[in-house]
Amino acid sequence: MVRALVAAVLVGVAAPTVGVHLVQRRLALIGDGLGHVALAGVAIGVLMESTPILTALVVAVIGAVSIELIRARGRTGADIALAVLFYGGIAAGVVLLSRASEGTPANINQYLFGAITTTTSSDLATFAVLAAGVLLVTLGLRRYLFAVSNDEEYAIATGLPVVSLNVLLAVVTAVTVVVSMRVVGLLLISALMIVPVASAQALARSFRSTLALAVVIGVVSAVAGVVTSYYQDTPSGGTIVLIAIGIFGLAVVASRVRNFTDASARV
């Protein structure tokens, strides 16, 4: 349980710092696409009897870089490239898993839907290193990433390495997907990157406060979800996401009440 809580905190902190830039770029669903690609990586790891986390990381990073380079060259729309990731990744995962042993389907559920209480010490060490790398990029380069996400043409005009920054953001998104898959599962990963950010946007008035509040909401959702799933014997991934959605609902209500109060005060 201690390992589960530490993993929840790591994911709760890292995921929103990436999600805030994805929301800004209107790429909220890219986490789902990379989650499906990561499934192919997990299948490769299972089939080769190696570490699924590492193979998922390699495949997800390759997928993320590929879609960003395709988008940058303008050969096809980002939505089409994302669709290819969705269907190609899950199709490859299904085909490869069909070649694995009979006991694999039960084991693969922990990657699809999350099984945070099965996190081992080695898993936790890997997650900690990957999460630290995500935070180093998203917080250390947040001014430049914000500039590119907010107005790409202006960023190009000012001389920022836009393509490199976009590829870097794609890579940390892939890393976040792999870090989160044992906590919320590959099928629900995008929710933990996007929903806390959406909640924070409803309440905050600046990018900095949105980022800070999104991290707080992400940690609260992850920890509360783990504790609730432990005592209620429910799947950890679904419980975490439902709590995050509940917080989003409260944030929307609070935002509307605040707007109504402000309007009344001006009158």
PDB file of C-alpha atoms in Angstrom:
ATOM      1  CA  MET A   1       0.000   0.000   0.000  1.00  0.00           C
ATOM      2  CA  VAL A   2       2.896   2.359   0.705  1.00  0.00           C
ATOM      3  CA  ARG A   3       4.299   1.698  -2.762  1.00  0.00           C
ATOM      4  CA  ALA A   4       0.851   2.261  -4.237  1.00  0.00           C
ATOM      5  CA  LEU A   5       0.503   5.640  -2.529  1.00  0.00           C
ATOM      6  CA  VAL A   6       3.965   6.747  -3.636  1.00  0.00           C
ATOM      7  CA  ALA A   7       3.194   5.716  -7.218  1.00  0.00           C
ATOM      8  CA  ALA A   8      -0.116   7.616  -7.028  1.00  0.00           C
ATOM      9  CA  VAL A   9       1.661  10.784  -5.900  1.00  0.00           C
ATOM     10  CA  LEU A  10       4.246  10.479  -8.686  1.00  0.00           C
ATOM     11  CA  VAL A  11       1.568  10.111 -11.347  1.00  0.00           C
ATOM     12  CA  GLY A  12      -0.674  12.755  -9.783  1.00  0.00           C
ATOM     13  CA  VAL A  13       2.159  15.280  -9.960  1.00  0.00           C
ATOM     14  CA  ALA A  14       3.588  14.387 -13.381  1.00  0.00           C
ATOM     15  CA  ALA A  15       0.466  13.816 -15.489  1.00  0.00           C
ATOM     16  CA  PRO A  16      -1.132  17.297 -15.149  1.00  0.00           C
ATOM     17  CA  THR A  17       2.150  19.077 -15.921  1.00  0.00           C
ATOM     18  CA  VAL A  18       2.056  17.425 -19.337  1.00  0.00           C
ATOM     19  CA  GLY A  19      -1.701  17.642 -19.749  1.00  0.00           C
ATOM     20  CA  VAL A  20      -1.777  21.421 -19.327  1.00  0.00           C
ATOM     21  CA  HIS A  21       0.225  21.812 -22.551  1.00  0.00           C
ATOM     22  CA  LEU A  22      -1.835  19.203 -24.408  1.00  0.00           C
ATOM     23  CA  VAL A  23      -5.044  21.010 -23.502  1.00  0.00           C
ATOM     24  CA  GLN A  24      -3.507  24.281 -24.646  1.00  0.00           C
ATOM     25  CA  ARG A  25      -2.674  22.690 -28.019  1.00  0.00           C
ATOM     26  CA  ARG A  26      -6.114  21.019 -28.324  1.00  0.00           C
ATOM     27  CA  LEU A  27      -4.513  17.563 -28.259  1.00  0.00           C
ATOM     28  CA  ALA A  28      -6.397  16.289 -25.250  1.00  0.00           C
ATOM     29  CA  LEU A  29      -6.888  12.809 -26.732  1.00  0.00           C
ATOM     30  CA  ILE A  30      -3.275  12.145 -27.680  1.00  0.00           C
ATOM     31  CA  GLY A  31      -2.815  10.288 -24.393  1.00  0.00           C
ATOM     32  CA  ASP A  32      -5.393   7.744 -25.535  1.00  0.00           C
ATOM     33  CA  GLY A  33      -3.579   7.263 -28.842  1.00  0.00           C
ATOM     34  CA  LEU A  34      -0.242   6.737 -27.126  1.00  0.00           C
ATOM     35  CA  GLY A  35      -1.907   4.441 -24.616  1.00  0.00           C
ATOM     36  CA  HIS A  36      -2.968   2.182 -27.458  1.00  0.00           C
ATOM     37  CA  VAL A  37       0.533   2.318 -28.914  1.00  0.00           C
ATOM     38  CA  ALA A  38       1.990   1.456 -25.503  1.00  0.00           C
ATOM     39  CA  LEU A  39      -0.263  -1.624 -25.470  1.00  0.00           C
ATOM     40  CA  ALA A  40       1.683  -2.887 -28.473  1.00  0.00           C
ATOM     41  CA  GLY A  41       4.881  -2.295 -26.499  1.00  0.00           C
ATOM     42  CA  VAL A  42       3.506  -4.198 -23.505  1.00  0.00           C
ATOM     43  CA  ALA A  43       2.558  -7.069 -25.816  1.00  0.00           C
ATOM     44  CA  ILE A  44       6.079  -7.141 -27.240  1.00  0.00           C
ATOM     45  CA  GLY A  45       7.504  -7.291 -23.725  1.00  0.00           C
ATOM     46  CA  VAL A  46       5.161 -10.115 -22.725  1.00  0.00           C
ATOM     47  CA  LEU A  47       5.871 -12.053 -25.903  1.00  0.00           C
ATOM     48  CA  MET A  48       9.633 -11.665 -25.491  1.00  0.00           C
ATOM     49  CA  GLU A  49       9.401 -12.377 -21.740  1.00  0.00           C
ATOM     50  CA  SER A  50      11.186  -9.118 -20.994  1.00  0.00           C
ATOM     51  CA  THR A  51      10.137  -6.043 -18.999  1.00  0.00           C
ATOM     52  CA  PRO A  52       6.836  -4.724 -20.431  1.00  0.00           C
ATOM     53  CA  ILE A  53       7.397  -1.260 -18.945  1.00  0.00           C
ATOM     54  CA  LEU A  54      10.603  -0.723 -20.901  1.00  0.00           C
ATOM     55  CA  THR A  55       9.276  -2.085 -24.204  1.00  0.00           C
ATOM     56  CA  ALA A  56       6.120   0.011 -23.775  1.00  0.00           C
ATOM     57  CA  LEU A  57       8.301   3.081 -23.183  1.00  0.00           C
ATOM     58  CA  VAL A  58      10.349   2.496 -26.339  1.00  0.00           C
ATOM     59  CA  VAL A  59       7.309   1.884 -28.551  1.00  0.00           C
ATOM     60  CA  ALA A  60       5.351   4.809 -27.109  1.00  0.00           C
ATOM     61  CA  VAL A  61       8.263   7.206 -27.607  1.00  0.00           C
ATOM     62  CA  ILE A  62       8.696   6.068 -31.216  1.00  0.00           C
ATOM     63  CA  GLY A  63       4.970   6.559 -31.809  1.00  0.00           C
ATOM     64  CA  ALA A  64       4.956  10.010 -30.205  1.00  0.00           C
ATOM     65  CA  VAL A  65       7.939  11.247 -32.205  1.00  0.00           C
ATOM     66  CA  SER A  66       6.473   9.830 -35.418  1.00  0.00           C
ATOM     67  CA  ILE A  67       3.145  11.586 -35.065  1.00  0.00           C
ATOM     68  CA  GLU A  68       4.812  14.887 -34.213  1.00  0.00           C
ATOM     69  CA  LEU A  69       7.155  14.726 -37.189  1.00  0.00           C
ATOM     70  CA  ILE A  70       4.264  13.852 -39.500  1.00  0.00           C
ATOM     71  CA  ARG A  71       2.257  16.766 -38.115  1.00  0.00           C
ATOM     72  CA  ALA A  72       5.193  19.154 -38.447  1.00  0.00           C
ATOM     73  CA  ARG A  73       5.769  18.258 -42.099  1.00  0.00           C
ATOM     74  CA  GLY A  74       2.099  18.725 -42.873  1.00  0.00           C
ATOM     75  CA  ARG A  75       1.753  15.511 -44.848  1.00  0.00           C
ATOM     76  CA  THR A  76      -1.427  14.613 -43.015  1.00  0.00           C
ATOM     77  CA  GLY A  77      -3.598  16.103 -40.312  1.00  0.00           C
ATOM     78  CA  ALA A  78      -2.839  15.486 -36.666  1.00  0.00           C
ATOM     79  CA  ASP A  79      -6.263  13.889 -36.258  1.00  0.00           C
ATOM     80  CA  ILE A  80      -5.530  11.324 -38.973  1.00  0.00           C
ATOM     81  CA  ALA A  81      -2.125  10.525 -37.507  1.00  0.00           C
ATOM     82  CA  LEU A  82      -3.706  10.165 -34.068  1.00  0.00           C
ATOM     83  CA  ALA A  83      -6.314   7.783 -35.517  1.00  0.00           C
ATOM     84  CA  VAL A  84      -3.533   5.675 -36.995  1.00  0.00           C
ATOM     85  CA  LEU A  85      -1.935   5.472 -33.560  1.00  0.00           C
ATOM     86  CA  PHE A  86      -5.238   4.436 -32.018  1.00  0.00           C
ATOM     87  CA  TYR A  87      -6.069   1.621 -34.379  1.00  0.00           C
ATOM     88  CA  GLY A  88      -2.592   0.486 -35.343  1.00  0.00           C
ATOM     89  CA  GLY A  89      -1.422   0.278 -31.739  1.00  0.00           C
ATOM     90  CA  ILE A  90      -4.373  -1.656 -30.399  1.00  0.00           C
ATOM     91  CA  ALA A  91      -4.459  -3.947 -33.437  1.00  0.00           C
ATOM     92  CA  ALA A  92      -0.765  -4.782 -33.040  1.00  0.00           C
ATOM     93  CA  GLY A  93      -1.282  -5.355 -29.318  1.00  0.00           C
ATOM     94  CA  VAL A  94      -4.199  -7.746 -29.894  1.00  0.00           C
ATOM     95  CA  VAL A  95      -2.333  -9.723 -32.567  1.00  0.00           C
ATOM     96  CA  LEU A  96       0.843 -10.014 -30.516  1.00  0.00           C
ATOM     97  CA  LEU A  97      -0.999 -10.966 -27.335  1.00  0.00           C
ATOM     98  CA  SER A  98      -2.773 -13.739 -29.221  1.00  0.00           C
ATOM     99  CA  ARG A  99       0.645 -15.343 -29.647  1.00  0.00           C
ATOM    100  CA  ALA A 100       1.421 -15.216 -25.935  1.00  0.00           C
ATOM    101  CA  SER A 101       0.739 -17.862 -23.297  1.00  0.00           C
ATOM    102  CA  GLU A 102      -2.719 -18.688 -21.950  1.00  0.00           C
ATOM    103  CA  GLY A 103      -2.143 -16.931 -18.638  1.00  0.00           C
ATOM    104  CA  THR A 104      -1.333 -13.621 -20.285  1.00  0.00           C
ATOM    105  CA  PRO A 105      -4.852 -12.123 -20.604  1.00  0.00           C
ATOM    106  CA  ALA A 106      -5.280 -12.018 -16.819  1.00  0.00           C
ATOM    107  CA  ASN A 107      -1.888 -10.389 -16.402  1.00  0.00           C
ATOM    108  CA  ILE A 108      -2.481  -7.836 -19.160  1.00  0.00           C
ATOM    109  CA  ASN A 109      -5.511  -6.431 -17.315  1.00  0.00           C
ATOM    110  CA  GLN A 110      -3.210  -4.636 -14.892  1.00  0.00           C
ATOM    111  CA  TYR A 111      -1.851  -2.602 -17.798  1.00  0.00           C
ATOM    112  CA  LEU A 112      -5.219  -2.013 -19.444  1.00  0.00           C
ATOM    113  CA  PHE A 113      -7.183  -1.005 -16.354  1.00  0.00           C
ATOM    114  CA  GLY A 114      -4.521  -0.334 -13.717  1.00  0.00           C
ATOM    115  CA  ALA A 115      -3.465  -2.417 -10.729  1.00  0.00           C
ATOM    116  CA  ILE A 116      -1.529  -0.062  -8.526  1.00  0.00           C
ATOM    117  CA  THR A 117      -1.368  -2.405  -5.529  1.00  0.00           C
ATOM    118  CA  THR A 118       0.738  -4.822  -7.604  1.00  0.00           C
ATOM    119  CA  THR A 119       3.478  -2.188  -8.039  1.00  0.00           C
ATOM    120  CA  THR A 120       6.842  -3.656  -7.087  1.00  0.00           C
ATOM    121  CA  SER A 121       9.864  -1.860  -5.683  1.00  0.00           C
ATOM    122  CA  SER A 122      11.618  -2.047  -9.067  1.00  0.00           C
ATOM    123  CA  ASP A 123       8.512  -0.656 -10.776  1.00  0.00           C
ATOM    124  CA  LEU A 124       8.444   2.200  -8.287  1.00  0.00           C
ATOM    125  CA  ALA A 125      12.100   3.019  -8.887  1.00  0.00           C
ATOM    126  CA  THR A 126      11.486   3.078 -12.648  1.00  0.00           C
ATOM    127  CA  PHE A 127       8.403   5.285 -12.222  1.00  0.00           C
ATOM    128  CA  ALA A 128      10.330   7.683  -9.973  1.00  0.00           C
ATOM    129  CA  VAL A 129      13.116   8.136 -12.521  1.00  0.00           C
ATOM    130  CA  LEU A 130      10.668   8.627 -15.402  1.00  0.00           C
ATOM    131  CA  ALA A 131       8.472  11.029 -13.409  1.00  0.00           C
ATOM    132  CA  ALA A 132      11.535  13.061 -12.423  1.00  0.00           C
ATOM    133  CA  GLY A 133      12.468  13.336 -16.093  1.00  0.00           C
ATOM    134  CA  VAL A 134       8.951  14.494 -16.989  1.00  0.00           C
ATOM    135  CA  LEU A 135       8.976  17.170 -14.280  1.00  0.00           C
ATOM    136  CA  LEU A 136      12.461  18.314 -15.259  1.00  0.00           C
ATOM    137  CA  VAL A 137      11.234  19.016 -18.797  1.00  0.00           C
ATOM    138  CA  THR A 138       7.735  20.338 -18.121  1.00  0.00           C
ATOM    139  CA  LEU A 139       8.704  22.615 -15.233  1.00  0.00           C
ATOM    140  CA  GLY A 140      12.177  23.571 -16.385  1.00  0.00           C
ATOM    141  CA  LEU A 141      11.019  24.494 -19.898  1.00  0.00           C
ATOM    142  CA  ARG A 142       7.470  25.569 -19.025  1.00  0.00           C
ATOM    143  CA  ARG A 143       7.923  29.112 -20.400  1.00  0.00           C
ATOM    144  CA  TYR A 144       9.058  27.845 -23.784  1.00  0.00           C
ATOM    145  CA  LEU A 145       6.507  25.044 -23.928  1.00  0.00           C
ATOM    146  CA  PHE A 146       3.768  27.523 -23.058  1.00  0.00           C
ATOM    147  CA  ALA A 147       4.925  29.878 -25.807  1.00  0.00           C
ATOM    148  CA  VAL A 148       4.835  27.113 -28.404  1.00  0.00           C
ATOM    149  CA  SER A 149       1.499  25.725 -27.190  1.00  0.00           C
ATOM    150  CA  ASN A 150      -0.148  29.144 -27.021  1.00  0.00           C
ATOM    151  CA  ASP A 151       0.977  30.572 -30.374  1.00  0.00           C
ATOM    152  CA  GLU A 152       3.230  28.410 -32.532  1.00  0.00           C
ATOM    153  CA  GLU A 153       3.622  30.981 -35.296  1.00  0.00           C
ATOM    154  CA  TYR A 154       4.737  33.656 -32.828  1.00  0.00           C
ATOM    155  CA  ALA A 155       7.187  31.191 -31.262  1.00  0.00           C
ATOM    156  CA  ILE A 156       8.687  30.523 -34.703  1.00  0.00           C
ATOM    157  CA  ALA A 157       8.991  34.262 -35.339  1.00  0.00           C
ATOM    158  CA  THR A 158      10.869  34.755 -32.067  1.00  0.00           C
ATOM    159  CA  GLY A 159      13.397  32.084 -32.987  1.00  0.00           C
ATOM    160  CA  LEU A 160      12.338  29.296 -30.641  1.00  0.00           C
ATOM    161  CA  PRO A 161      13.166  25.734 -31.800  1.00  0.00           C
ATOM    162  CA  VAL A 162       9.499  24.866 -32.225  1.00  0.00           C
ATOM    163  CA  VAL A 163       9.933  21.446 -33.834  1.00  0.00           C
ATOM    164  CA  SER A 164      12.396  20.334 -31.156  1.00  0.00           C
ATOM    165  CA  LEU A 165      10.125  21.548 -28.370  1.00  0.00           C
ATOM    166  CA  ASN A 166       7.122  19.808 -29.912  1.00  0.00           C
ATOM    167  CA  VAL A 167       9.043  16.550 -30.238  1.00  0.00           C
ATOM    168  CA  LEU A 168      10.242  16.902 -26.641  1.00  0.00           C
ATOM    169  CA  LEU A 169       6.670  17.413 -25.440  1.00  0.00           C
ATOM    170  CA  ALA A 170       5.590  14.346 -27.422  1.00  0.00           C
ATOM    171  CA  VAL A 171       8.336  12.295 -25.772  1.00  0.00           C
ATOM    172  CA  VAL A 172       7.410  13.358 -22.227  1.00  0.00           C
ATOM    173  CA  THR A 173       3.774  12.602 -23.059  1.00  0.00           C
ATOM    174  CA  ALA A 174       4.789   9.075 -24.011  1.00  0.00           C
ATOM    175  CA  VAL A 175       6.834   8.760 -20.824  1.00  0.00           C
ATOM    176  CA  THR A 176       3.854   9.951 -18.779  1.00  0.00           C
ATOM    177  CA  VAL A 177       1.669   7.321 -20.435  1.00  0.00           C
ATOM    178  CA  VAL A 178       4.078   4.580 -19.366  1.00  0.00           C
ATOM    179  CA  VAL A 179       4.422   5.998 -15.837  1.00  0.00           C
ATOM    180  CA  SER A 180       0.627   6.105 -15.466  1.00  0.00           C
ATOM    181  CA  MET A 181      -0.318   2.760 -16.974  1.00  0.00           C
ATOM    182  CA  ARG A 182       0.030   0.729 -13.763  1.00  0.00           C
ATOM    183  CA  VAL A 183      -1.930   3.362 -11.820  1.00  0.00           C
ATOM    184  CA  VAL A 184      -4.941   4.137 -14.035  1.00  0.00           C
ATOM    185  CA  GLY A 185      -4.419   1.741 -16.953  1.00  0.00           C
ATOM    186  CA  LEU A 186      -3.702   2.358 -20.616  1.00  0.00           C
ATOM    187  CA  LEU A 187      -7.398   2.812 -21.416  1.00  0.00           C
ATOM    188  CA  LEU A 188      -7.824   5.621 -18.842  1.00  0.00           C
ATOM    189  CA  ILE A 189      -4.450   7.344 -18.977  1.00  0.00           C
ATOM    190  CA  SER A 190      -5.612  10.435 -20.818  1.00  0.00           C
ATOM    191  CA  ALA A 191      -8.171  11.204 -18.104  1.00  0.00           C
ATOM    192  CA  LEU A 192      -5.535  11.811 -15.435  1.00  0.00           C
ATOM    193  CA  MET A 193      -3.615  14.130 -17.766  1.00  0.00           C
ATOM    194  CA  ILE A 194      -6.652  16.128 -18.897  1.00  0.00           C
ATOM    195  CA  VAL A 195      -9.421  16.131 -16.261  1.00  0.00           C
ATOM    196  CA  PRO A 196      -7.370  17.790 -13.454  1.00  0.00           C
ATOM    197  CA  VAL A 197      -6.305  20.476 -15.941  1.00  0.00           C
ATOM    198  CA  ALA A 198      -9.907  21.052 -17.013  1.00  0.00           C
ATOM    199  CA  SER A 199     -10.898  21.387 -13.339  1.00  0.00           C
ATOM    200  CA  ALA A 200      -8.089  23.858 -12.681  1.00  0.00           C
ATOM    201  CA  GLN A 201      -8.996  25.925 -15.741  1.00  0.00           C
ATOM    202  CA  ALA A 202     -12.507  26.352 -14.374  1.00  0.00           C
ATOM    203  CA  LEU A 203     -11.130  27.902 -11.190  1.00  0.00           C
ATOM    204  CA  ALA A 204      -7.755  29.514 -11.980  1.00  0.00           C
ATOM    205  CA  ARG A 205      -7.151  32.814 -13.745  1.00  0.00           C
ATOM    206  CA  SER A 206      -3.608  32.330 -15.065  1.00  0.00           C
ATOM    207  CA  PHE A 207      -1.436  29.621 -16.583  1.00  0.00           C
ATOM    208  CA  ARG A 208       0.778  29.391 -13.513  1.00  0.00           C
ATOM    209  CA  SER A 209      -2.137  29.007 -11.106  1.00  0.00           C
ATOM    210  CA  THR A 210      -3.789  26.513 -13.485  1.00  0.00           C
ATOM    211  CA  LEU A 211      -0.653  24.370 -13.481  1.00  0.00           C
ATOM    212  CA  ALA A 212      -0.288  24.481  -9.695  1.00  0.00           C
ATOM    213  CA  LEU A 213      -3.953  23.725  -9.045  1.00  0.00           C
ATOM    214  CA  ALA A 214      -3.991  20.930 -11.640  1.00  0.00           C
ATOM    215  CA  VAL A 215      -1.104  19.215  -9.847  1.00  0.00           C
ATOM    216  CA  VAL A 216      -2.926  19.485  -6.507  1.00  0.00           C
ATOM    217  CA  ILE A 217      -6.110  18.047  -8.015  1.00  0.00           C
ATOM    218  CA  GLY A 218      -4.133  15.281  -9.714  1.00  0.00           C
ATOM    219  CA  VAL A 219      -2.469  14.229  -6.453  1.00  0.00           C
ATOM    220  CA  VAL A 220      -5.737  14.393  -4.485  1.00  0.00           C
ATOM    221  CA  SER A 221      -7.554  12.336  -7.131  1.00  0.00           C
ATOM    222  CA  ALA A 222      -4.819   9.705  -7.332  1.00  0.00           C
ATOM    223  CA  VAL A 223      -4.341   9.296  -3.569  1.00  0.00           C
ATOM    224  CA  ALA A 224      -8.074   9.381  -2.801  1.00  0.00           C
ATOM    225  CA  GLY A 225      -8.696   6.877  -5.575  1.00  0.00           C
ATOM    226  CA  VAL A 226      -6.075   4.461  -4.249  1.00  0.00           C
ATOM    227  CA  VAL A 227      -7.394   4.670  -0.683  1.00  0.00           C
ATOM    228  CA  THR A 228     -11.012   4.267  -1.824  1.00  0.00           C
ATOM    229  CA  SER A 229     -10.209   1.328  -4.098  1.00  0.00           C
ATOM    230  CA  TYR A 230      -8.364  -0.376  -1.229  1.00  0.00           C
ATOM    231  CA  TYR A 231     -11.234  -0.143   1.245  1.00  0.00           C
ATOM    232  CA  GLN A 232     -14.075  -0.630  -1.254  1.00  0.00           C
ATOM    233  CA  ASP A 233     -12.299  -3.322  -3.300  1.00  0.00           C
ATOM    234  CA  THR A 234     -12.803  -1.490  -6.601  1.00  0.00           C
ATOM    235  CA  PRO A 235     -10.428  -1.137  -9.599  1.00  0.00           C
ATOM    236  CA  SER A 236      -7.894   1.581  -8.831  1.00  0.00           C
ATOM    237  CA  GLY A 237      -7.847   3.148 -12.296  1.00  0.00           C
ATOM    238  CA  GLY A 238     -11.591   3.601 -12.624  1.00  0.00           C
ATOM    239  CA  THR A 239     -11.891   4.852  -9.047  1.00  0.00           C
ATOM    240  CA  ILE A 240      -9.201   7.487  -9.558  1.00  0.00           C
ATOM    241  CA  VAL A 241     -10.804   8.739 -12.760  1.00  0.00           C
ATOM    242  CA  LEU A 242     -14.295   8.877 -11.226  1.00  0.00           C
ATOM    243  CA  ILE A 243     -12.982  10.957  -8.329  1.00  0.00           C
ATOM    244  CA  ALA A 244     -11.202  13.286 -10.759  1.00  0.00           C
ATOM    245  CA  ILE A 245     -14.442  13.688 -12.736  1.00  0.00           C
ATOM    246  CA  GLY A 246     -16.328  14.384  -9.512  1.00  0.00           C
ATOM    247  CA  ILE A 247     -13.843  17.147  -8.669  1.00  0.00           C
ATOM    248  CA  PHE A 248     -14.304  18.523 -12.185  1.00  0.00           C
ATOM    249  CA  GLY A 249     -18.065  18.707 -11.624  1.00  0.00           C
ATOM    250  CA  LEU A 250     -17.562  20.582  -8.353  1.00  0.00           C
ATOM    251  CA  ALA A 251     -15.089  22.945 -10.045  1.00  0.00           C
ATOM    252  CA  VAL A 252     -17.580  23.761 -12.810  1.00  0.00           C
ATOM    253  CA  VAL A 253     -20.317  24.492 -10.251  1.00  0.00           C
ATOM    254  CA  ALA A 254     -17.943  26.638  -8.186  1.00  0.00           C
ATOM    255  CA  SER A 255     -16.880  28.547 -11.292  1.00  0.00           C
ATOM    256  CA  ARG A 256     -20.458  29.321 -12.267  1.00  0.00           C
ATOM    257  CA  VAL A 257     -21.316  30.435  -8.745  1.00  0.00           C
ATOM    258  CA  ARG A 258     -18.265  32.714  -8.724  1.00  0.00           C
ATOM    259  CA  ASN A 259     -19.168  34.197 -12.112  1.00  0.00           C
ATOM    260  CA  PHE A 260     -22.745  34.796 -10.965  1.00  0.00           C
ATOM    261  CA  THR A 261     -21.493  36.445  -7.768  1.00  0.00           C
ATOM    262  CA  ASP A 262     -19.089  38.666  -9.688  1.00  0.00           C
ATOM    263  CA  ALA A 263     -21.820  39.699 -12.125  1.00  0.00           C
ATOM    264  CA  SER A 264     -24.186  40.486  -9.287  1.00  0.00           C
ATOM    265  CA  ALA A 265     -21.528  42.574  -7.567  1.00  0.00           C
ATOM    266  CA  ARG A 266     -20.935  44.610 -10.719  1.00  0.00           C
ATOM    267  CA  VAL A 267     -24.652  45.286 -11.046  1.00  0.00           C
TER     268      VAL A 267
END
